[in-house]
PDB file of C-alpha atoms (C1' of nucleotides) in Angstrom:
ATOM      1  CA  MET A   1      17.910  -2.887   4.916  1.00 88.00           C
ATOM      2  CA  THR A   2      15.807  -2.775   8.207  1.00 89.00           C
ATOM      3  CA  VAL A   3      14.358  -5.947   9.738  1.00 91.00           C
ATOM      4  CA  ILE A   4      10.797  -4.737   9.121  1.00 92.00           C
ATOM      5  CA  GLU A   5      11.756  -4.315   5.496  1.00 94.00           C
ATOM      6  CA  SER A   6      13.187  -7.808   5.177  1.00 94.00           C
ATOM      7  CA  HIS A   7      10.052  -9.340   6.684  1.00 95.00           C
ATOM      8  CA  ILE A   8       7.924  -7.445   4.284  1.00 96.00           C
ATOM      9  CA  LEU A   9       9.988  -8.420   1.239  1.00 96.00           C
ATOM     10  CA  ALA A  10       9.833 -12.069   2.360  1.00 97.00           C
ATOM     11  CA  ALA A  11       6.061 -11.947   2.412  1.00 97.00           C
ATOM     12  CA  ILE A  12       5.878 -10.453  -1.009  1.00 97.00           C
ATOM     13  CA  ARG A  13       8.133 -13.185  -2.370  1.00 97.00           C
ATOM     14  CA  ARG A  14       5.507 -15.748  -1.232  1.00 97.00           C
ATOM     15  CA  ILE A  15       2.787 -14.499  -3.582  1.00 98.00           C
ATOM     16  CA  PRO A  16       2.572 -17.101  -6.250  1.00 98.00           C
ATOM     17  CA  ARG A  17       2.313 -16.466 -10.009  1.00 97.00           C
ATOM     18  CA  ALA A  18      -1.133 -15.378 -11.258  1.00 97.00           C
ATOM     19  CA  LYS A  19      -2.106 -14.366  -7.700  1.00 98.00           C
ATOM     20  CA  VAL A  20      -2.184 -10.930  -6.058  1.00 98.00           C
ATOM     21  CA  SER A  21      -2.324  -9.354  -2.701  1.00 98.00           C
ATOM     22  CA  THR A  22      -2.691  -5.842  -1.238  1.00 98.00           C
ATOM     23  CA  TYR A  23      -0.376  -3.591   0.660  1.00 97.00           C
ATOM     24  CA  GLY A  24      -2.414  -3.871   3.799  1.00 97.00           C
ATOM     25  CA  ALA A  25      -2.641  -7.698   3.493  1.00 97.00           C
ATOM     26  CA  VAL A  26       1.204  -7.975   3.013  1.00 97.00           C
ATOM     27  CA  ALA A  27       1.764  -5.728   6.073  1.00 97.00           C
ATOM     28  CA  ARG A  28      -0.435  -8.081   8.175  1.00 96.00           C
ATOM     29  CA  ALA A  29       1.162 -11.199   6.750  1.00 97.00           C
ATOM     30  CA  ALA A  30       4.628  -9.805   7.562  1.00 96.00           C
ATOM     31  CA  GLY A  31       3.476  -9.202  11.233  1.00 95.00           C
ATOM     32  CA  TYR A  32       3.020  -5.498  11.007  1.00 95.00           C
ATOM     33  CA  PRO A  33      -0.664  -4.569  10.614  1.00 94.00           C
ATOM     34  CA  GLY A  34      -1.224  -0.955   9.934  1.00 94.00           C
ATOM     35  CA  ASN A  35       1.949  -0.505   7.988  1.00 96.00           C
ATOM     36  CA  ALA A  36       0.624  -0.656   4.490  1.00 97.00           C
ATOM     37  CA  ARG A  37       2.663   2.407   3.637  1.00 96.00           C
ATOM     38  CA  ARG A  38       5.899   0.629   4.637  1.00 96.00           C
ATOM     39  CA  VAL A  39       5.074  -2.082   2.121  1.00 97.00           C
ATOM     40  CA  ALA A  40       4.782   0.489  -0.595  1.00 96.00           C
ATOM     41  CA  ALA A  41       7.993   2.179   0.446  1.00 95.00           C
ATOM     42  CA  ALA A  42       9.911  -1.143   0.596  1.00 95.00           C
ATOM     43  CA  LEU A  43       8.597  -2.091  -2.854  1.00 95.00           C
ATOM     44  CA  HIS A  44       9.535   1.325  -4.343  1.00 90.00           C
ATOM     45  CA  GLY A  45      13.168   0.831  -3.387  1.00 85.00           C
ATOM     46  CA  SER A  46      13.704  -2.882  -4.218  1.00 90.00           C
ATOM     47  CA  THR A  47      14.335  -5.003  -7.285  1.00 92.00           C
ATOM     48  CA  GLY A  48      13.844  -8.638  -8.213  1.00 94.00           C
ATOM     49  CA  LEU A  49      10.505  -8.908  -6.540  1.00 96.00           C
ATOM     50  CA  PRO A  50       7.050  -9.613  -7.930  1.00 97.00           C
ATOM     51  CA  TRP A  51       6.028  -6.088  -7.184  1.00 97.00           C
ATOM     52  CA  HIS A  52       3.327  -6.128  -9.775  1.00 97.00           C
ATOM     53  CA  ARG A  53       1.366  -8.655  -7.640  1.00 98.00           C
ATOM     54  CA  VAL A  54       0.800  -6.028  -4.841  1.00 98.00           C
ATOM     55  CA  LEU A  55      -2.274  -3.908  -5.303  1.00 98.00           C
ATOM     56  CA  GLY A  56      -4.211  -1.321  -3.190  1.00 98.00           C
ATOM     57  CA  ALA A  57      -7.294  -2.249  -1.114  1.00 97.00           C
ATOM     58  CA  GLY A  58     -10.052  -3.798  -3.258  1.00 97.00           C
ATOM     59  CA  GLY A  59      -7.579  -4.952  -5.956  1.00 97.00           C
ATOM     60  CA  GLU A  60      -7.015  -1.495  -7.331  1.00 97.00           C
ATOM     61  CA  ILE A  61      -3.859  -0.464  -9.134  1.00 97.00           C
ATOM     62  CA  LYS A  62      -2.515   2.484  -7.190  1.00 96.00           C
ATOM     63  CA  LEU A  63       0.320   3.445  -9.503  1.00 95.00           C
ATOM     64  CA  ARG A  64      -0.253   5.992 -12.238  1.00 91.00           C
ATOM     65  CA  GLY A  65       1.009   6.576 -15.752  1.00 89.00           C
ATOM     66  CA  ASP A  66       3.556   4.222 -17.356  1.00 92.00           C
ATOM     67  CA  PHE A  67       3.992   2.219 -14.125  1.00 92.00           C
ATOM     68  CA  ALA A  68       0.291   1.463 -13.964  1.00 95.00           C
ATOM     69  CA  PHE A  69       0.319   0.258 -17.556  1.00 95.00           C
ATOM     70  CA  GLU A  70       3.383  -1.889 -16.819  1.00 95.00           C
ATOM     71  CA  GLN A  71       1.840  -3.483 -13.755  1.00 97.00           C
ATOM     72  CA  LYS A  72      -1.453  -4.269 -15.585  1.00 97.00           C
ATOM     73  CA  PHE A  73       0.481  -5.710 -18.520  1.00 97.00           C
ATOM     74  CA  ARG A  74       2.596  -7.977 -16.235  1.00 97.00           C
ATOM     75  CA  LEU A  75      -0.503  -9.237 -14.348  1.00 97.00           C
ATOM     76  CA  GLN A  76      -2.447  -9.956 -17.558  1.00 97.00           C
ATOM     77  CA  SER A  77       0.550 -11.851 -18.862  1.00 97.00           C
ATOM     78  CA  GLU A  78       0.166 -14.189 -15.903  1.00 97.00           C
ATOM     79  CA  GLY A  79      -3.511 -14.634 -16.566  1.00 96.00           C
ATOM     80  CA  VAL A  80      -4.904 -12.177 -14.090  1.00 97.00           C
ATOM     81  CA  THR A  81      -8.126 -10.606 -15.403  1.00 96.00           C
ATOM     82  CA  PHE A  82      -9.262  -6.951 -14.875  1.00 96.00           C
ATOM     83  CA  ARG A  83     -12.418  -4.994 -14.601  1.00 94.00           C
ATOM     84  CA  GLY A  84     -11.055  -1.571 -15.431  1.00 93.00           C
ATOM     85  CA  ARG A  85      -8.454  -0.516 -12.861  1.00 94.00           C
ATOM     86  CA  ARG A  86      -9.251  -3.471 -10.557  1.00 96.00           C
ATOM     87  CA  VAL A  87      -8.691  -7.215 -10.537  1.00 97.00           C
ATOM     88  CA  ASN A  88     -11.288  -9.768  -9.532  1.00 94.00           C
ATOM     89  CA  MET A  89     -10.059 -10.390  -6.000  1.00 96.00           C
ATOM     90  CA  ARG A  90     -12.489 -13.210  -5.334  1.00 95.00           C
ATOM     91  CA  GLN A  91     -10.675 -15.110  -8.018  1.00 96.00           C
ATOM     92  CA  HIS A  92      -7.037 -13.962  -7.716  1.00 97.00           C
ATOM     93  CA  GLU A  93      -6.389 -12.832  -4.180  1.00 97.00           C
ATOM     94  CA  PHE A  94      -3.620 -14.932  -2.486  1.00 98.00           C
ATOM     95  CA  LYS A  95      -4.648 -15.732   1.108  1.00 97.00           C
ATOM     96  CA  PHE A  96      -1.562 -15.628   3.416  1.00 97.00           C
ATOM     97  CA  PRO A  97      -1.545 -17.968   6.399  1.00 96.00           C
ATOM     98  CA  ALA A  98      -2.404 -16.043   9.619  1.00 92.00           C
ATOM     99  CA  ALA A  99       0.664 -14.274  11.060  1.00 92.00           C
ATOM    100  CA  LYS A 100       1.368 -12.900  14.487  1.00 92.00           C
ATOM    101  CA  ARG A 101       2.217  -9.286  15.219  1.00 89.00           C
ATOM    102  CA  ARG A 102       5.913  -8.602  15.431  1.00 89.00           C
ATOM    103  CA  ALA A 103       7.523  -6.260  17.903  1.00 79.00           C
ATOM    104  CA  ARG A 104       8.351  -2.807  16.694  1.00 72.00           C
TER     105      ARG A 104
ATOM    106  C1'  DA B   1      12.494  16.818  19.207  1.00 53.73           C
ATOM    107  C1'  DG B   2       9.260  18.184  15.616  1.00 53.73           C
ATOM    108  C1'  DG B   3       7.319  18.571  11.112  1.00 53.73           C
ATOM    109  C1'  DG B   4       6.814  16.783   6.267  1.00 53.73           C
ATOM    110  C1'  DT B   5       6.102  12.643   3.447  1.00 53.73           C
ATOM    111  C1'  DG B   6       3.749   8.757   0.965  1.00 53.73           C
ATOM    112  C1'  DA B   7       3.040   2.686  -4.926  1.00 53.73           C
ATOM    113  C1'  DC B   8      -2.068   3.130   2.114  1.00 53.73           C
ATOM    114  C1'  DG B   9      -6.931   2.469   4.032  1.00 53.73           C
ATOM    115  C1'  DA B  10     -11.628   3.544   5.681  1.00 53.73           C
ATOM    116  C1'  DT B  11     -15.347   6.739   5.519  1.00 53.73           C
ATOM    117  C1'  DC B  12     -18.229  10.452   3.864  1.00 53.73           C
ATOM    118  C1'  DA B  13     -20.172  14.203   0.902  1.00 53.73           C
TER     119       DA B  13
ATOM    120  C1'  DA C   1     -17.041   7.040  -9.265  1.00 53.73           C
ATOM    121  C1'  DT C   2     -14.320  10.920  -7.356  1.00 53.73           C
ATOM    122  C1'  DG C   3     -12.206  13.964  -4.208  1.00 53.73           C
ATOM    123  C1'  DA C   4     -11.545  15.414   0.605  1.00 53.73           C
ATOM    124  C1'  DT C   5     -10.259  14.110   5.274  1.00 53.73           C
ATOM    125  C1'  DC C   6      -8.509  11.744   8.864  1.00 53.73           C
ATOM    126  C1'  DG C   7      -5.917   7.955  11.043  1.00 53.73           C
ATOM    127  C1'  DC C   8      -1.656   5.584  10.626  1.00 53.73           C
ATOM    128  C1'  DC C   9       3.716   4.908  11.019  1.00 53.73           C
ATOM    129  C1'  DA C  10       8.609   4.470   9.913  1.00 53.73           C
ATOM    130  C1'  DC C  11      11.827   7.566   7.558  1.00 53.73           C
ATOM    131  C1'  DC C  12      14.355  11.562   6.620  1.00 53.73           C
ATOM    132  C1'  DC C  13      15.761  15.740   7.269  1.00 53.73           C
TER     133       DC C  13
END
DNA sequence: AGGGTGACGATCA
DNA sequence: ATGATCGCCACCC
């Protein structure tokens, strides 16, 4: 568990129920702008997180196959509405408080 | 050290 | 909308 990873996971845990965010936004909120890929990687190897509340830019589901179905199902269960593969961000995006960049 | 990788993102044809 | 391309960056050989 690296420090960057712990910061990223902490940010993800702050996303409230029925709200969503994006890989890029989580990276910025954790203090690591430009590290969207780290967010995805951290998510991939962790458990017990609201992983389904993290989407690609524009509110698009980036997973494919069964995982994509699972994510959509979980979100809809929380009341998040979809327009095809995307969620209405105007309505469901969680706005993180501004965060400062962290040292790498 | 150097090259490949990816649940990314922005841009363009 | 869809696919290609390029920029990006920590990880893992």
